[in-house]
Every structure is written in C-alpha cells, then in structure tokens.
Short mmCIF file of C-alpha atoms in Angstrom, two decimals:
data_model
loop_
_atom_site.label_atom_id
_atom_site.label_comp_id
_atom_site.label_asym_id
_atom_site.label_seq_id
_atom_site.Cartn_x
_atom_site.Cartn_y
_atom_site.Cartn_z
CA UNK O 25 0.00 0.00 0.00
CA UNK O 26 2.85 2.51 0.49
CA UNK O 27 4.41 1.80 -2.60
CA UNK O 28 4.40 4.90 -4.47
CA UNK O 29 4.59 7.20 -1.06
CA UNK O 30 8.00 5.39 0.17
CA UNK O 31 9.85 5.35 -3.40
CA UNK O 32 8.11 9.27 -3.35
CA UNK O 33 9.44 9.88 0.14
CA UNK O 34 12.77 8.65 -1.12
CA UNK O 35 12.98 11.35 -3.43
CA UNK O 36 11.83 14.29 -1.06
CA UNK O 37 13.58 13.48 2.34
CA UNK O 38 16.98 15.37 0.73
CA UNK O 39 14.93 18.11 -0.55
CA UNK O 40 14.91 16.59 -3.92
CA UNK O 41 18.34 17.06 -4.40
CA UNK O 42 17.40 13.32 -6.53
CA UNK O 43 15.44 12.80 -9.17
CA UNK O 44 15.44 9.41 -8.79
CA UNK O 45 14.79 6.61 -6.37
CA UNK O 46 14.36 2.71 -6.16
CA UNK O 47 13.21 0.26 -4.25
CA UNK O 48 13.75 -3.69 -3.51
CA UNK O 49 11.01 -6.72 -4.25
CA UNK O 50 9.20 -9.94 -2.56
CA UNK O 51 9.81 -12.54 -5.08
CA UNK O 52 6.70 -14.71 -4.50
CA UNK O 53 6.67 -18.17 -6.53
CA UNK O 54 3.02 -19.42 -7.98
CA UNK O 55 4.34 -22.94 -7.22
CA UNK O 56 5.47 -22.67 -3.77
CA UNK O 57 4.15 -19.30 -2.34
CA UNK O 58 7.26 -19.19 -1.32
CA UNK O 59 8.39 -15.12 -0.76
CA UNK O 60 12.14 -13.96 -0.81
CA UNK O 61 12.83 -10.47 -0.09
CA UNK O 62 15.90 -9.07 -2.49
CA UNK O 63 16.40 -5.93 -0.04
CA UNK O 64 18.32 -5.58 3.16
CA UNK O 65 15.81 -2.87 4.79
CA UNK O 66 18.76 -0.32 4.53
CA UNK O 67 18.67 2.95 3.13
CA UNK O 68 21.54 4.80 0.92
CA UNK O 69 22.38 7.71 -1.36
CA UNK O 70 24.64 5.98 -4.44
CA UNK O 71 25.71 7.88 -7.82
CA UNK O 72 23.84 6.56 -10.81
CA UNK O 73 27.15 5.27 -11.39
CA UNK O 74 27.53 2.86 -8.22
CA UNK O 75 24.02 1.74 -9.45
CA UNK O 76 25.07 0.50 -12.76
CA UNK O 77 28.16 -1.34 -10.90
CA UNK O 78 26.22 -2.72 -8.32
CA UNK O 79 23.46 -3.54 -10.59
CA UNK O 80 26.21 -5.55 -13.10
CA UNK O 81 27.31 -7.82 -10.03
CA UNK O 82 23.14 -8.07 -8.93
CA UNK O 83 23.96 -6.30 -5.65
CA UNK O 84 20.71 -5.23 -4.63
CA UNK O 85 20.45 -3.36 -7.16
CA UNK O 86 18.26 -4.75 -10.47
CA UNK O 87 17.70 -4.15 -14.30
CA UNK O 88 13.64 -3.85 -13.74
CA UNK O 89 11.58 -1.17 -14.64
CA UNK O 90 9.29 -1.67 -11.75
CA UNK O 91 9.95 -0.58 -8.42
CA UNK O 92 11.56 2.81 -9.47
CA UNK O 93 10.52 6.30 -9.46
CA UNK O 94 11.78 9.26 -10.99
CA UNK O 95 11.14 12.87 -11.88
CA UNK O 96 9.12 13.41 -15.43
CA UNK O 97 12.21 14.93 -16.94
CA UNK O 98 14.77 12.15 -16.01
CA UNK O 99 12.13 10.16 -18.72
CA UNK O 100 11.52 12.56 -21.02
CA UNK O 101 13.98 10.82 -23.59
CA UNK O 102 13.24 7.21 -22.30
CA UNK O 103 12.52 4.54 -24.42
CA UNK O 104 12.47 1.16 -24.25
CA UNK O 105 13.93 -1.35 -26.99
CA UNK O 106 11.35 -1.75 -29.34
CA UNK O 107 9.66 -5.30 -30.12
CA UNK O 108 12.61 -7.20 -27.43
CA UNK O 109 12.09 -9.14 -24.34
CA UNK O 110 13.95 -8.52 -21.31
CA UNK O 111 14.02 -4.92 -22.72
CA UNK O 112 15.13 -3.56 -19.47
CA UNK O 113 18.31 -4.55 -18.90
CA UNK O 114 18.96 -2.72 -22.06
CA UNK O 115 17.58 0.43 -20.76
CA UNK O 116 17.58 0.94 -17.13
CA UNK O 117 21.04 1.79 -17.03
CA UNK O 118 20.80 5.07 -19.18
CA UNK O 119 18.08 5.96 -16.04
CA UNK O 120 21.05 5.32 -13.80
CA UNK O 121 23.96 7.41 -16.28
CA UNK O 122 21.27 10.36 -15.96
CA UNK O 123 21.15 10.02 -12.43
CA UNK O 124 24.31 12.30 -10.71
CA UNK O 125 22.26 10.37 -7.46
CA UNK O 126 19.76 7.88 -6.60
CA UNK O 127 18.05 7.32 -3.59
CA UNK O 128 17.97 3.55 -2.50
CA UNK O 129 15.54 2.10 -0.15
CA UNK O 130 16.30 -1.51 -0.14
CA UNK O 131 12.75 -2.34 1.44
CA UNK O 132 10.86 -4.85 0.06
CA UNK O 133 7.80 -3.12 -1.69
CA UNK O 134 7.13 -4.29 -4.77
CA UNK O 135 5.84 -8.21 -4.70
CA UNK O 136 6.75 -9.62 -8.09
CA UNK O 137 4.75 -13.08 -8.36
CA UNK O 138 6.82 -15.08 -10.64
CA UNK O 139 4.49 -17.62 -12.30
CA UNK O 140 5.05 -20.24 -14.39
CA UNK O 141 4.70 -20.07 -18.44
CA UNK O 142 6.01 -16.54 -18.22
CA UNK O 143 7.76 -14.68 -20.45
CA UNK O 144 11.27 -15.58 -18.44
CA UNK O 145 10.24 -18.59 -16.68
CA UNK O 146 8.41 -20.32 -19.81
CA UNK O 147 10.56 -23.09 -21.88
CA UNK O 148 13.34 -21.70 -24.17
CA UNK O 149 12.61 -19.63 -27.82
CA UNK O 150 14.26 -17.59 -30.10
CA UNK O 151 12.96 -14.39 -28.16
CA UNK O 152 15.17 -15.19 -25.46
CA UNK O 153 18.22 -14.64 -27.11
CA UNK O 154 17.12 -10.88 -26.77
CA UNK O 155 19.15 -11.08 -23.22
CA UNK O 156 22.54 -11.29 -25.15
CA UNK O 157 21.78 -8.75 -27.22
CA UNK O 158 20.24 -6.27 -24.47
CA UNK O 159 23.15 -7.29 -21.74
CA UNK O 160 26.02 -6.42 -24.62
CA UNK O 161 23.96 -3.40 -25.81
CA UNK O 162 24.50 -2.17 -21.92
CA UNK O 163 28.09 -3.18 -21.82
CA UNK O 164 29.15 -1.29 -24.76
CA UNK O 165 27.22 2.59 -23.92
CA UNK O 166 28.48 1.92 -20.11
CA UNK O 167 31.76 1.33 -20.71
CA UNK O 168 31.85 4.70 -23.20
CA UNK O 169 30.74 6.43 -19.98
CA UNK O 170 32.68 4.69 -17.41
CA UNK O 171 35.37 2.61 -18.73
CA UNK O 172 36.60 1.63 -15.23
CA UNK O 173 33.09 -0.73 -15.17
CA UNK O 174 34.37 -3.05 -17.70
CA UNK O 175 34.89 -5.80 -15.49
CA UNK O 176 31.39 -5.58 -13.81
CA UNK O 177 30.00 -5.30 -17.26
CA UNK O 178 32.06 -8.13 -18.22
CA UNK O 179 30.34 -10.21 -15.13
CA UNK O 180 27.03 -9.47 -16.44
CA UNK O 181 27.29 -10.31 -20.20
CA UNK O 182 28.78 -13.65 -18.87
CA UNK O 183 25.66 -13.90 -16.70
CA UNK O 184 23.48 -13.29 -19.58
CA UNK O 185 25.15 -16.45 -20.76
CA UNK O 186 24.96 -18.78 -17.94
CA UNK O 187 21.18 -17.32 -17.97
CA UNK O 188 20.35 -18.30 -21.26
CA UNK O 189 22.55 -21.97 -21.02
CA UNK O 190 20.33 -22.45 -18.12
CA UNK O 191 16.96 -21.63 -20.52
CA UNK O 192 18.11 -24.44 -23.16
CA UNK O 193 18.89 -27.21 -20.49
CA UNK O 194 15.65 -28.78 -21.26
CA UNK O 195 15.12 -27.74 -24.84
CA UNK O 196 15.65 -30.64 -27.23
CA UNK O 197 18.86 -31.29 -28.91
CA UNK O 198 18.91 -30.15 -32.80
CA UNK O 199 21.88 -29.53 -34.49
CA UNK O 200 21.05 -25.60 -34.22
CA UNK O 201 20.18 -26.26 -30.38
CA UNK O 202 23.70 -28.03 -29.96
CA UNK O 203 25.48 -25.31 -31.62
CA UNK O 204 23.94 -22.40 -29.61
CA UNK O 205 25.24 -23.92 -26.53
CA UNK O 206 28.63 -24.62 -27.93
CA UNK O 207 28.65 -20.76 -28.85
CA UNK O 208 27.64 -19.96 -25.13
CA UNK O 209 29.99 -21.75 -23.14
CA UNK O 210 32.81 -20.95 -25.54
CA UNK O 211 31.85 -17.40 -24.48
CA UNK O 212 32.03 -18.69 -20.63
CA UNK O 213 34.72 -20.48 -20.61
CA UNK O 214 36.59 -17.52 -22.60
CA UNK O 215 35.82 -14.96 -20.13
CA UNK O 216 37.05 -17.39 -17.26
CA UNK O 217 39.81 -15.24 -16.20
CA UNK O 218 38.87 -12.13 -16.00
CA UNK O 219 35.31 -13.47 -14.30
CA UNK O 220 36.38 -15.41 -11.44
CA UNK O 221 40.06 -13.00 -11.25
CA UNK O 222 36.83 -10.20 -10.27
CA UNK O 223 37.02 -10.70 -6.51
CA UNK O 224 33.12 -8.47 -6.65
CA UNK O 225 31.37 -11.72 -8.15
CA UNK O 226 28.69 -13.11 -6.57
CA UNK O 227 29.43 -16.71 -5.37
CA UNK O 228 26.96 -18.16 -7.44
CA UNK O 229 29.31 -17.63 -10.36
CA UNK O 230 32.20 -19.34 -9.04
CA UNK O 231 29.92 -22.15 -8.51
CA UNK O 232 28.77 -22.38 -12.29
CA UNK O 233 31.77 -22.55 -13.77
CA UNK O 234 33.14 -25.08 -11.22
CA UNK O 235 30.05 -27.26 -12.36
CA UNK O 236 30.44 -26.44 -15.92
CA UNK O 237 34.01 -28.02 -15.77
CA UNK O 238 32.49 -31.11 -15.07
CA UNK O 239 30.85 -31.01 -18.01
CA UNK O 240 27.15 -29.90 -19.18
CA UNK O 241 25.66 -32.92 -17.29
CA UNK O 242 26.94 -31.80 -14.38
CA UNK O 243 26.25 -28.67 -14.50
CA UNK O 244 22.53 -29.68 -15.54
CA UNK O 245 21.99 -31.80 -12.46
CA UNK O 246 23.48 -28.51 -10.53
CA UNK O 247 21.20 -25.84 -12.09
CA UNK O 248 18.12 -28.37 -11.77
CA UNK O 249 18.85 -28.48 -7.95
CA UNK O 250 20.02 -24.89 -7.49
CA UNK O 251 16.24 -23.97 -9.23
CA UNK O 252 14.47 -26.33 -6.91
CA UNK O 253 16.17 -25.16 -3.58
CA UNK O 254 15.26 -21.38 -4.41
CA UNK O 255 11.76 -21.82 -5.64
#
C-alpha cells in the first residue's frame, strides 16, 4: 500500500536534491508461495554510477523497470527497446547514467509473483536470445561512460550467458540447439579469467563454472537443484 509514497518519500527526504529513487522486491513463486525479499531494509544515497556497478554484479540493485521512481524529466527521452524481451536490462542503465544520485531504499515493496509459463520462466525460444543482445547493448554505452566498469559489465554479459545456457537445459537437442550452446559456453569459458580474477562476483558464479568443468551434465543436475532449492 505505500508503494508509491516510500519510493516518493525517497525522493523528497533530501529536498529533492534526486530525481530518482528505487526500491527492492518480494519474489513470490506461484508454485510454492514461497516469498524472498531481495532488499536488506537499509537505506543509501549511491551515484547513478555505483548503481550500474552494483546492478552488473546483482547487488541489490536490479535491471527492472518496476519498483523505481523518478522525476518526469529524467524520462523525457526514455525509451524502451522496441519489439525485445527482457528490454530492461537494455535500458535501465541510461536511467542510472542520468542520475548524478539515486536514492535507495532496499525495502521490500514491490511483490513480483513469478508464475510459471512466463515470459522468463516459460521453456526456451528464439525471443530469449534478446538477453545477449540487451546485456552487450548495456556493456558497450556503459563502458563509453565509465570505462573503469568493464569488469562488472564483463560479469554481467557472462551472466546473460549462464542465464540463457540455463533456458536451453531442457530444450531438445537439434543440431542448431547443440550449436547455440557450444557458442555460449565458448563465451564462458573464454571470459574465465577475467570473471572469477573479479574478486566483486557473486558466489553463485564461481559455482557455475566449477560445475560447468564437469561437463554440461553436471552442471545440468546442478542448475536443476540450485532452481528447486530457491523456488
């Protein structure tokens, strides 16, 4: 019920000195009813640039347009990716270079119910490959602005990656099916180095590419029961 007032309050408790302000969500799972908060309850003042950093390395801070709230003119040149799925994660970010700061209220307002069938939760399709292309669309225009971020962006096209290996786990094996996940963990394993050399990485990602050297079995088995213990 507060939704709008505490990502409004945000804004106004520093005399509006930012324009913009986010929040955390409550993940709740159709399946399960299960509900994870993503926040820590804390509140801080970050530059737009800390944002995009934290938001490579999925530190609180996330790619979705929801549970945000800025001024009318830090949108008034906004637009999403036209006709793409997970279109935010190639747009949020130019909120974030716009921002000089952002309010963060890491409370958990916004309760995203993940269901199944959806758009990012329903079995793998062309569409998804829209991730790469958004994630590496980021990289590139962040790095022009801060070219210091290259490693977090780094992390998070490599994520993209993992992500999208994950969605074809359970797709069925055609030639083109076999090739696309050749293509993805030869991007992986190529950005070993400088990944797991990143000491910011969550330790989810050391884990995947420990299981992914066991080969894609393996790491199937993992993902399955890394998917069934948060759900």
């Amino acid at each position: 019920k507060d939704y709008v007032s505490y990502l409004f309050n945000l804004i106004k408790k520093n005399n509006f000195r930012s324009s913009f302000a986010i929040a955390s969500l409550m993940d709740v799972f159709e399946t399960s009813g299960r509900k994870i908060s993503t926040g820590n309850n804390k509140e801080y003042t970050w530059t737009g640039k800390q944002c995009i950093e934290k938001m490579c390395y999925q530190d609180l801070v996330d790619t979705c347009a929801y549970a945000k709230l800025g001024t009318r003119e830090l949108y008034k040149n906004f637009r999403f990716p036209v006709g793409k799925v997970f279109e935010d994660i190639g747009s949020t970010y130019q909120l974030f270079e716009e921002s000089p700061t952002v309010e963060c209220g890491f409370k958990p307002i916004y309760f995203y119910n993940i269901r199944r069938n959806s758009i990012t939760t329903d079995n793998f399709s062309k569409r998804k490959l829209d991730l790469l292309e958004m994630t590496d669309k980021m990289a590139a225009d962040v790095i022009k602005h801060y070219p210091d971020l290259e490693p977090a962006t780094i992390r998070r096209q490599v994520y993209a990656r993992f992500s999208t290996l994950n969605q074809t786990l359970n797709a069925e094996n055609t030639s083109q099916m076999c090739k696309l996940r050749k293509n993805l963990i030869s991007y992986i394993k190529k950005n070993k180095k400088n990944v797991l050399s990143n000491p910011n990485i969550p330790k989810r990602d050391r884990i995947a590419y420990k299981s992914l050297e066991l080969g894609l079995p393996f790491y199937k088995l993992t993902w399955l029961v890394y998917s069934k213990l948060n759900k």
